[in-house]
Coordinates of C-alpha atoms in Angstrom, one line a residue:
M183 CA 108.5 91.7 134.6
I184 CA 108.3 94.0 131.7
S185 CA 111.5 95.9 130.7
L186 CA 111.8 99.6 130.7
E187 CA 112.5 99.5 126.9
T188 CA 109.4 97.4 126.3
A189 CA 107.3 99.7 128.5
D190 CA 108.5 102.7 126.5
L191 CA 107.6 100.9 123.2
Y192 CA 104.0 100.3 124.5
L193 CA 103.7 103.9 125.6
R194 CA 104.9 105.3 122.3
T195 CA 102.4 103.1 120.5
I196 CA 99.4 103.8 122.8
S197 CA 100.0 107.5 122.8
K198 CA 98.9 107.7 119.1
L199 CA 95.5 106.0 119.7
R200 CA 92.3 107.9 119.8
A201 CA 90.2 108.2 122.9
R202 CA 87.4 106.2 121.2
Q203 CA 89.9 103.3 120.6
I204 CA 91.2 103.2 124.1
Y205 CA 87.6 103.3 125.5
S206 CA 86.5 100.5 123.1
R207 CA 89.4 98.3 124.1
G208 CA 88.7 98.8 127.8
V209 CA 85.4 99.7 129.3
G210 CA 83.3 99.5 126.1
G211 CA 84.8 96.2 125.1
I212 CA 84.0 94.6 128.5
R213 CA 80.4 95.9 128.4
S214 CA 79.7 94.6 124.9
R215 CA 81.1 91.2 125.8
L216 CA 79.0 90.9 129.0
K217 CA 75.7 91.7 127.3
L218 CA 74.3 89.8 124.3
P219 CA 72.5 92.0 121.7
S220 CA 68.7 92.3 122.0
G221 CA 66.6 90.2 119.7
P222 CA 66.5 86.4 119.0
K223 CA 69.0 84.2 120.9
S224 CA 69.1 81.5 118.2
A225 CA 68.7 81.2 114.5
A226 CA 65.3 79.5 114.8
P227 CA 62.8 80.3 112.0
S228 CA 60.9 83.6 112.7
M229 CA 57.9 84.9 110.8
S230 CA 58.7 88.3 112.1
V231 CA 61.9 88.5 110.1
Q232 CA 61.0 90.0 106.7
W233 CA 63.3 90.5 103.8
A234 CA 63.5 91.8 100.3
S235 CA 65.9 91.2 97.4
V236 CA 68.6 93.9 97.2
E237 CA 68.2 95.8 94.0
T238 CA 71.4 96.6 92.0
S239 CA 72.3 98.6 89.0
A240 CA 74.9 96.0 87.8
P241 CA 75.9 92.4 88.7
F242 CA 78.2 92.2 91.7
L243 CA 81.9 91.4 91.1
R244 CA 82.5 87.6 91.3
Y245 CA 85.6 85.6 92.3
P246 CA 85.8 82.7 89.9
C247 CA 88.8 81.1 91.8
F248 CA 86.8 78.7 93.9
A249 CA 85.9 75.2 92.7
P250 CA 82.4 74.3 93.8
E251 CA 83.0 70.5 93.7
E252 CA 85.9 71.0 96.2
I253 CA 83.9 73.3 98.5
E254 CA 81.1 70.7 98.6
K255 CA 83.6 68.1 99.7
G256 CA 85.0 70.4 102.4
I257 CA 88.2 71.3 100.6
F258 CA 89.2 75.0 100.9
R259 CA 92.2 76.9 99.7
F260 CA 93.0 80.3 101.2
L261 CA 96.4 82.1 101.5
N262 CA 98.0 79.5 99.2
R263 CA 97.2 76.7 101.7
T264 CA 94.7 74.0 100.9
V265 CA 93.0 72.2 103.8
D266 CA 90.7 69.2 103.5
L267 CA 88.1 69.5 106.2
K268 CA 86.7 66.0 105.4
G269 CA 83.2 66.8 104.3
R270 CA 82.0 67.4 107.8
I271 CA 83.5 70.8 108.1
D272 CA 85.4 71.6 111.3
W273 CA 84.7 75.4 111.3
S274 CA 87.4 75.9 113.9
A275 CA 90.1 74.5 111.5
P276 CA 92.5 73.8 114.3
E277 CA 95.5 73.0 112.1
T278 CA 95.5 76.5 110.6
D279 CA 96.1 80.1 111.7
R280 CA 93.6 82.8 112.5
L281 CA 93.6 84.6 109.1
W282 CA 92.9 81.3 107.3
I283 CA 90.0 80.6 109.7
Y284 CA 88.7 84.1 109.1
N285 CA 88.7 83.5 105.4
L286 CA 86.8 80.3 105.9
H287 CA 84.1 82.3 107.8
Y288 CA 84.0 85.1 105.2
F289 CA 82.0 83.0 102.7
H290 CA 83.7 84.7 99.7
Y291 CA 83.3 81.4 97.9
L292 CA 79.5 81.5 98.2
P293 CA 78.1 84.1 95.7
G294 CA 78.4 83.1 92.1
T295 CA 80.1 79.7 93.0
L296 CA 77.6 77.4 94.6
E297 CA 74.1 76.4 93.4
A298 CA 71.2 77.2 95.8
G299 CA 71.0 73.8 97.3
A300 CA 74.7 73.4 98.0
G301 CA 74.9 77.0 99.3
F302 CA 72.0 76.5 101.7
R303 CA 73.6 73.2 103.0
L304 CA 76.8 75.0 103.7
I305 CA 75.1 77.9 105.4
S306 CA 73.0 75.5 107.5
D307 CA 76.1 73.6 108.6
W308 CA 77.7 76.9 109.6
I309 CA 74.6 77.8 111.7
R310 CA 74.5 74.5 113.5
H311 CA 78.2 74.5 114.4
N312 CA 78.7 78.2 115.2
P313 CA 76.3 79.3 117.9
P314 CA 76.3 83.0 118.9
G315 CA 79.6 84.0 120.5
T316 CA 81.7 81.3 118.9
K317 CA 85.4 82.2 118.8
D318 CA 86.6 83.8 115.5
S319 CA 83.3 83.2 113.6
W320 CA 81.4 85.8 115.6
D321 CA 84.1 88.4 115.5
P322 CA 82.7 91.6 113.9
F323 CA 85.0 91.6 110.9
P324 CA 84.1 88.0 109.7
I325 CA 80.4 88.8 110.5
S326 CA 80.6 91.9 108.3
L327 CA 82.1 90.1 105.3
R328 CA 79.9 87.0 105.8
L329 CA 76.6 89.0 105.9
V330 CA 77.4 90.8 102.7
N331 CA 78.3 87.5 100.9
W332 CA 75.2 85.8 102.3
I333 CA 73.0 88.7 101.1
K334 CA 74.6 88.6 97.6
F335 CA 74.0 84.9 97.4
L336 CA 70.4 85.1 98.7
T337 CA 69.6 88.0 96.3
D338 CA 70.9 85.9 93.4
I339 CA 68.7 82.9 94.2
S340 CA 65.7 84.6 95.9
S341 CA 63.5 84.6 92.8
A342 CA 63.7 80.8 92.5
E343 CA 63.9 79.7 96.1
T344 CA 62.1 80.2 99.3
L345 CA 64.6 81.3 101.9
P346 CA 64.8 79.0 104.9
G347 CA 63.8 80.6 108.2
E348 CA 66.9 79.5 109.9
V349 CA 69.1 81.4 107.4
L350 CA 67.1 84.6 107.8
G351 CA 67.0 84.2 111.6
S352 CA 70.8 83.7 111.7
A353 CA 71.6 86.7 109.4
H354 CA 69.2 88.9 111.5
L355 CA 70.9 87.8 114.7
Q356 CA 74.4 88.4 113.3
A357 CA 73.4 91.9 112.2
L358 CA 72.1 92.6 115.7
W359 CA 75.4 91.2 117.1
L360 CA 77.4 93.3 114.7
E361 CA 75.5 96.4 115.6
R362 CA 76.7 96.1 119.2
S363 CA 80.3 95.1 118.2
L364 CA 81.3 97.8 115.8
E365 CA 85.1 98.0 115.7
Y366 CA 85.8 101.4 117.2
R367 CA 88.9 99.9 118.8
L368 CA 90.5 99.5 115.4
L369 CA 88.6 102.0 113.2
G370 CA 90.0 102.2 109.6
N371 CA 89.0 99.5 107.1
H372 CA 87.4 97.4 109.8
L373 CA 84.8 100.0 110.7
F374 CA 84.2 100.7 107.0
K375 CA 83.4 97.0 106.5
N376 CA 81.1 97.0 109.6
A377 CA 79.2 99.9 108.2
K378 CA 78.9 98.4 104.7
A379 CA 77.4 95.3 106.3
L380 CA 74.8 97.4 108.2
V381 CA 73.8 99.1 105.0
F382 CA 73.4 95.8 103.2
C383 CA 71.3 94.4 106.1
G384 CA 69.3 97.6 106.2
L385 CA 68.3 97.1 102.6
F386 CA 67.8 93.3 102.7
F387 CA 65.6 93.2 105.8
R388 CA 62.4 95.0 106.6
G389 CA 61.3 96.5 109.9
D390 CA 62.6 98.8 112.7
D391 CA 65.9 96.9 113.0
A392 CA 66.6 97.4 109.3
K393 CA 65.8 101.1 109.4
R394 CA 68.2 101.5 112.3
W395 CA 70.9 99.6 110.6
L396 CA 70.5 101.6 107.4
A397 CA 70.6 104.9 109.2
K398 CA 73.6 103.9 111.4
G399 CA 75.6 102.4 108.5
T400 CA 75.1 105.3 106.1
A401 CA 76.0 107.8 108.9
I402 CA 79.3 106.0 109.6
L403 CA 80.2 105.6 105.9
K404 CA 79.6 109.3 105.2
R405 CA 82.0 110.2 108.0
E406 CA 84.6 107.5 107.1
L407 CA 84.5 108.4 103.4
E408 CA 85.5 112.0 104.3
E409 CA 88.4 110.7 106.4
Q410 CA 89.6 107.5 104.8
I411 CA 89.6 108.5 101.1
L412 CA 92.3 111.2 100.6
P413 CA 91.9 114.0 98.1
D414 CA 94.1 112.2 95.6
G415 CA 91.9 109.1 95.7
G416 CA 94.2 106.9 97.9
H417 CA 93.0 105.1 100.9
F418 CA 94.5 106.5 104.1
E419 CA 96.1 103.2 105.2
R420 CA 98.5 103.5 102.2
S421 CA 98.3 99.9 101.2
P422 CA 97.4 99.2 97.5
M423 CA 95.8 96.0 98.6
Y424 CA 93.5 97.6 101.2
H425 CA 92.8 100.4 98.7
S426 CA 91.5 97.7 96.3
M427 CA 89.3 96.3 99.0
I428 CA 87.8 99.7 99.9
L429 CA 87.3 100.5 96.2
E430 CA 85.3 97.3 95.7
D431 CA 83.3 98.2 98.8
C432 CA 82.5 101.6 97.4
L433 CA 81.5 100.2 94.1
D434 CA 79.2 97.7 95.9
L435 CA 77.7 100.5 97.9
L436 CA 77.1 102.6 94.9
N437 CA 75.7 99.6 93.1
I438 CA 73.0 99.1 95.8
S439 CA 72.3 102.8 96.6
T440 CA 71.6 104.3 93.2
N441 CA 68.0 105.6 92.7
R442 CA 67.0 105.0 96.3
E443 CA 64.3 107.2 98.0
D444 CA 66.1 107.3 101.4
K445 CA 67.7 110.7 101.7
A446 CA 70.8 109.6 103.6
L447 CA 71.4 106.8 101.0
R448 CA 71.1 109.3 98.2
E449 CA 73.6 111.5 99.9
L450 CA 75.9 108.5 100.3
S451 CA 75.5 107.7 96.7
G452 CA 76.5 111.2 95.7
M453 CA 79.6 111.0 97.8
L454 CA 80.6 107.7 96.3
R455 CA 80.1 109.0 92.7
E456 CA 82.3 111.9 93.6
R457 CA 85.2 109.8 95.1
I458 CA 85.2 106.5 93.2
P459 CA 86.7 107.9 89.9
S460 CA 89.8 109.3 91.7
M461 CA 90.1 106.0 93.7
M462 CA 90.2 104.2 90.4
E463 CA 92.8 106.6 89.0
F464 CA 94.9 106.0 92.2
L465 CA 94.7 102.2 91.7
I466 CA 95.8 102.5 88.1
G467 CA 98.7 104.6 89.3
M468 CA 99.7 101.8 91.8
T469 CA 99.5 99.1 89.0
H470 CA 102.6 97.8 87.3
P471 CA 102.7 96.9 83.6
D472 CA 102.2 93.2 84.6
G473 CA 98.7 94.2 85.7
Q474 CA 99.3 93.7 89.5
I475 CA 99.4 96.2 92.3
A476 CA 102.5 97.6 94.0
L477 CA 103.4 95.8 97.2
F478 CA 104.0 98.7 99.6
N479 CA 103.0 98.2 103.3
D480 CA 100.8 95.2 103.8
A481 CA 99.9 94.2 100.3
A482 CA 99.9 90.9 98.4
F483 CA 98.4 89.5 95.1
G484 CA 95.3 87.3 95.2
I485 CA 93.6 88.7 98.3
E486 CA 91.5 91.4 96.7
A487 CA 90.2 91.7 93.1
A488 CA 92.9 92.5 90.6
P489 CA 93.0 96.0 89.0
A490 CA 91.5 94.7 85.7
Q491 CA 88.6 93.1 87.6
L492 CA 87.9 96.3 89.4
A493 CA 88.2 98.3 86.2
G494 CA 85.6 96.0 84.7
Y495 CA 83.3 96.4 87.7
Y496 CA 83.8 100.1 87.6
Q497 CA 82.6 100.1 83.9
E498 CA 79.5 98.1 84.8
V499 CA 78.5 100.4 87.7
F500 CA 79.4 103.7 86.0
G501 CA 78.6 102.9 82.4
E502 CA 82.0 104.2 81.2
A503 CA 85.5 102.9 80.9
A504 CA 87.9 103.2 83.8
P505 CA 91.0 105.5 83.3
A506 CA 93.9 104.0 81.3
L507 CA 97.3 103.1 82.7
L508 CA 99.4 106.2 83.3
D509 CA 102.0 107.0 80.7
S510 CA 103.8 109.9 82.4
S511 CA 104.9 111.1 85.8
R512 CA 102.2 111.5 88.4
S513 CA 102.1 112.8 92.0
F514 CA 99.6 111.4 94.5
S515 CA 100.9 113.8 97.1
H516 CA 98.3 113.3 99.8
S517 CA 98.9 109.6 99.9
G518 CA 102.7 110.1 99.4
Y519 CA 103.2 108.0 96.2
F520 CA 105.0 109.3 93.2
V521 CA 105.0 107.5 89.8
M522 CA 107.4 107.7 86.9
S523 CA 106.1 106.1 83.6
P524 CA 108.5 107.4 81.0
R525 CA 107.6 104.8 78.3
P526 CA 105.3 101.7 77.9
G527 CA 106.3 98.8 80.0
E528 CA 108.4 100.9 82.4
R529 CA 107.2 102.2 85.8
M530 CA 108.9 103.4 89.0
I531 CA 106.6 103.9 92.0
I532 CA 108.1 105.7 95.0
D533 CA 106.7 105.6 98.5
A534 CA 107.4 109.0 100.2
G535 CA 104.3 109.5 102.4
P536 CA 103.2 108.9 106.0
I537 CA 103.1 105.2 107.0
G538 CA 99.3 105.6 107.5
P539 CA 96.9 107.2 109.9
D540 CA 98.6 107.9 113.3
Y541 CA 96.0 106.0 115.2
Q542 CA 96.0 102.9 112.9
P543 CA 99.4 102.0 111.6
G544 CA 98.7 98.2 111.8
H545 CA 99.5 97.6 108.1
A546 CA 102.4 99.9 107.9
H547 CA 105.9 98.9 106.9
S548 CA 109.2 100.7 107.4
D549 CA 109.5 101.6 103.7
T550 CA 109.7 105.4 103.5
L551 CA 111.6 106.4 100.3
S552 CA 111.6 102.9 99.0
F553 CA 110.6 102.2 95.4
E554 CA 109.6 99.5 92.9
L555 CA 110.7 99.4 89.3
S556 CA 109.4 97.6 86.2
I557 CA 111.3 97.5 82.9
E558 CA 110.1 96.1 79.6
G559 CA 107.0 94.8 81.4
H560 CA 109.0 92.9 84.0
R561 CA 109.3 93.7 87.7
V562 CA 113.0 94.3 88.4
V563 CA 113.3 96.0 91.7
V564 CA 110.7 94.6 94.0
D565 CA 109.3 95.2 97.5
S566 CA 109.6 92.1 99.8
G567 CA 105.7 91.9 100.0
C568 CA 103.7 90.2 102.8
F569 CA 104.0 86.5 103.7
Q570 CA 101.8 86.4 106.8
Y571 CA 100.2 88.5 109.6
E572 CA 101.5 86.4 112.5
D573 CA 104.5 87.8 114.3
G574 CA 107.8 86.1 113.5
P575 CA 111.1 86.5 111.6
I576 CA 109.5 86.7 108.1
R577 CA 106.9 89.2 109.4
R578 CA 109.6 91.3 110.9
Y579 CA 111.6 91.1 107.6
N580 CA 108.6 92.2 105.5
R581 CA 107.8 95.1 107.8
G582 CA 111.4 96.2 108.6
N583 CA 113.9 98.2 106.7
A584 CA 115.8 95.2 105.5
G585 CA 112.8 94.1 103.4
H586 CA 112.7 97.4 101.4
N587 CA 114.7 99.4 98.8
T588 CA 115.7 102.2 101.0
V589 CA 118.5 103.4 103.3
T590 CA 119.1 101.8 106.8
I591 CA 121.1 103.6 109.4
D592 CA 122.9 101.8 112.3
G593 CA 120.8 98.6 111.6
R594 CA 117.6 100.3 112.9
N595 CA 114.2 100.5 111.3
Q596 CA 113.2 104.1 110.3
S597 CA 109.8 103.4 111.8
E598 CA 109.6 101.3 115.0
V599 CA 107.4 98.5 113.7
W600 CA 107.0 95.7 116.2
G601 CA 104.7 92.8 116.9
A602 CA 102.4 91.8 114.1
H603 CA 100.6 95.1 113.7
R604 CA 102.2 97.7 116.0
C605 CA 104.3 100.8 115.4
A606 CA 105.7 103.2 118.0
R607 CA 107.8 106.1 116.6
R608 CA 107.4 106.5 112.9
A609 CA 109.2 108.2 110.0
R610 CA 107.5 111.3 108.8
P611 CA 108.1 112.9 105.4
L612 CA 109.9 116.2 105.5
H613 CA 109.1 117.0 101.9
A614 CA 108.4 115.1 98.7
E615 CA 107.8 116.3 95.1
I616 CA 108.1 115.2 91.5
E617 CA 108.7 117.4 88.4
Q618 CA 109.3 117.1 84.8
K619 CA 112.1 119.1 83.2
G620 CA 112.3 118.7 79.4
G621 CA 112.6 114.9 79.0
D622 CA 113.8 114.3 82.6
I623 CA 111.7 113.3 85.5
I624 CA 113.0 114.3 88.9
F625 CA 111.8 113.2 92.4
R626 CA 113.1 114.6 95.7
G627 CA 112.1 113.6 99.2
A628 CA 113.3 113.3 102.8
H629 CA 112.1 111.8 106.1
D630 CA 113.0 112.2 109.8
G631 CA 112.8 108.6 110.9
Y632 CA 116.4 108.5 112.2
R633 CA 116.5 111.8 114.0
R634 CA 116.0 109.8 117.2
L635 CA 119.5 108.4 116.8
K636 CA 122.7 110.1 118.0
G637 CA 123.7 112.8 115.5
K638 CA 120.1 113.2 114.3
P639 CA 120.6 111.7 110.8
V640 CA 118.1 112.7 108.1
H641 CA 117.8 110.6 104.8
H642 CA 117.3 112.6 101.6
R643 CA 116.7 110.8 98.3
Q644 CA 116.7 112.2 94.8
V645 CA 115.8 110.1 91.7
V646 CA 116.5 111.5 88.3
R647 CA 115.2 109.6 85.2
T648 CA 117.2 110.9 82.3
G649 CA 117.8 109.3 78.9
R650 CA 117.5 105.6 79.6
S651 CA 118.9 105.8 83.2
Y652 CA 117.8 106.3 86.7
F653 CA 120.2 108.1 89.1
I654 CA 119.2 107.4 92.7
E655 CA 121.2 109.6 95.0
D656 CA 121.0 109.2 98.8
R657 CA 122.3 111.8 101.1
V658 CA 122.4 111.4 104.8
E659 CA 122.8 114.6 106.8
G660 CA 123.7 114.8 110.5
D661 CA 126.7 114.4 112.8
G662 CA 129.0 111.6 113.8
A663 CA 129.9 108.2 112.2
H664 CA 127.2 105.8 111.3
R665 CA 126.7 102.5 109.5
V666 CA 124.8 103.3 106.3
E667 CA 123.3 100.6 104.1
S668 CA 121.2 100.8 100.9
R669 CA 119.4 97.8 99.4
L670 CA 117.8 96.7 96.1
H671 CA 115.6 93.6 96.0
I672 CA 115.8 91.9 92.6
H673 CA 112.9 89.8 91.3
P674 CA 113.8 86.1 91.8
D675 CA 112.9 85.2 88.1
L676 CA 115.8 87.4 86.9
D677 CA 119.4 86.5 86.4
L678 CA 122.4 88.6 87.6
D679 CA 125.8 88.8 85.8
W680 CA 128.5 90.4 87.8
T681 CA 131.4 92.4 86.5
S682 CA 133.9 94.5 88.4
D683 CA 131.8 97.6 88.6
E684 CA 128.2 96.8 87.7
V685 CA 125.5 94.1 87.8
A686 CA 123.6 93.2 84.6
V687 CA 120.0 92.1 85.1
K688 CA 118.6 89.7 82.5
C689 CA 115.4 87.9 81.9
K690 CA 115.9 84.6 80.0
G691 CA 119.1 85.9 78.6
E692 CA 117.6 89.2 77.5
F693 CA 119.2 92.4 78.9
L694 CA 116.9 94.5 81.1
A695 CA 119.2 96.8 83.2
A696 CA 122.7 97.4 84.4
I697 CA 123.1 98.5 88.0
S698 CA 126.1 100.2 89.5
S699 CA 126.7 102.5 92.5
V700 CA 126.7 106.3 92.2
Q701 CA 130.0 106.8 94.1
G702 CA 131.8 103.7 92.8
Q703 CA 131.1 101.9 96.1
V704 CA 131.3 98.2 96.3
I705 CA 128.1 96.3 95.7
E706 CA 127.6 93.2 97.8
K707 CA 125.0 90.5 97.4
E708 CA 122.9 89.0 100.2
E709 CA 119.9 86.7 100.2
G710 CA 116.5 88.2 100.9
W711 CA 112.8 87.2 100.4
Y712 CA 110.2 88.1 97.9
C713 CA 106.6 87.4 99.2
P714 CA 104.2 88.5 96.5
E715 CA 101.3 86.4 98.0
F716 CA 100.4 85.3 101.5
G717 CA 102.1 82.0 102.1
V718 CA 104.6 82.4 99.3
K719 CA 108.2 83.0 100.3
R720 CA 110.8 83.0 97.5
P721 CA 114.5 83.7 98.0
C722 CA 115.8 86.6 96.0
S723 CA 119.1 88.4 95.5
V724 CA 119.5 91.7 97.3
L725 CA 122.1 94.2 96.2
K726 CA 123.6 96.1 99.0
I727 CA 126.0 99.0 99.4
S728 CA 127.4 99.1 103.0
L729 CA 129.3 102.0 104.6
P730 CA 130.4 100.6 108.0
E731 CA 131.7 103.9 109.5
A732 CA 130.4 106.7 107.3
A733 CA 131.1 110.2 108.6
L734 CA 128.0 112.4 108.1
P735 CA 127.1 114.0 105.9
C736 CA 127.7 111.2 103.4
R737 CA 126.4 110.2 99.9
T738 CA 125.6 106.8 98.4
G739 CA 123.2 105.6 95.8
W740 CA 122.5 103.6 92.6
V741 CA 122.6 104.0 88.8
I742 CA 120.1 101.8 86.9
R743 CA 120.7 101.9 83.1
T744 CA 117.9 100.4 81.0

């Protein structure tokens, strides 16, 4: 029997969903599963399926990380896990998890990696062993990515090869299936991917189905661009990794929609041209001096294209260089990110925004007022990252307060993240701003995530970058006595030297920073985790200030001297 506390958690989570999501998870979902899409019931060759090569203004972005000789042997590596599927590929990959299986079915490794013959053999094998409705492989998200990757591959080789009828028939059937399975239950990046695939299919195929897919895909994308891309260029799910994904999607769409006669496609192209530059600027703002993204919310290296790859693709599509790395303070106020870049090689990025759209917080972490800091080109204070999407201790650590560089009160998470992708009550920013005064950069922000606790605590954080130091002052207002903790995760490649009142941070013997507490409070050390990539879990030192019975209002904080 479900407990009252669990029931409340479900209700607080469901209450934020949109009516369209609830309907799609219930009645709409049942209806779509009971009825197959109209059209062919198999991937048999069909003379009625007509296609045309998708015209582009620039080459698509390629992922050179896959070894064709290994793929042809059935050896695949995703999420830092290599699996040998023994030549005869078992597409269900039973010894792996669902995200790994999804990656297998995305076919990211196809365009630009395999020769025509090897690529067709792999596609044909997939068709034979994945009939319509097969678990995982026919989910709408893998279908969306697979269709785009197949079309990129088929477009590359179409001038030299006759496309097999079974390939065209399968792609056509998958598009019909996708059309009836659009992910309105999730919305967000999933629906964006669905719509992108419909546009690709609408341009690749010919006939009434293609016209319908093109019209439906462009209509969805125009609506979603208005909502998902914020005025400051950030993606509304507030994950730098998912922002990178949507930016590449937008560049792909602009790449195939330029100079088209279709009115809706021309309008979409105009919207993309208007938004992509600010999206690129946002990504540059979320990039550390090491060239990799910040790891706020669900984010990891190696899943999406790196910022430099996207900047190169941007230049190919736009015909002009992408914006340079920021060298001053910057406010992305709609997304809630604030950047201090006082000198080359140094960057602090502060997260002070909403955790994401209210109806889709699946990739949100409990990281409000957390920050990352790079010094002399090295990451020093790091976010714990993202190890996996399956629920478990490490997932809860990555999503919870303990995995971030912020204040924890009474051992609770500021946002009620639970399960693998759920969130009930969530911290909301009360205010956040950054300003420059002379040579100083000052950030101020606050959130209400702990107002649900007795005494209604409110966390305020001020960061002042002056001279060569950062003064990070945390003020907790409210009533009563509470356990107040503040943490800093230190990159595991760095060494720590302890003295009585400060911690020196060094890289290969070279001094990077000295860390002390604002109030002269004792700094403890505990072990935490740094997960910069899926499947990578590295122990790291976590500096902690702990006030077991702090009478509110109270103050704590850090000084970081570079």
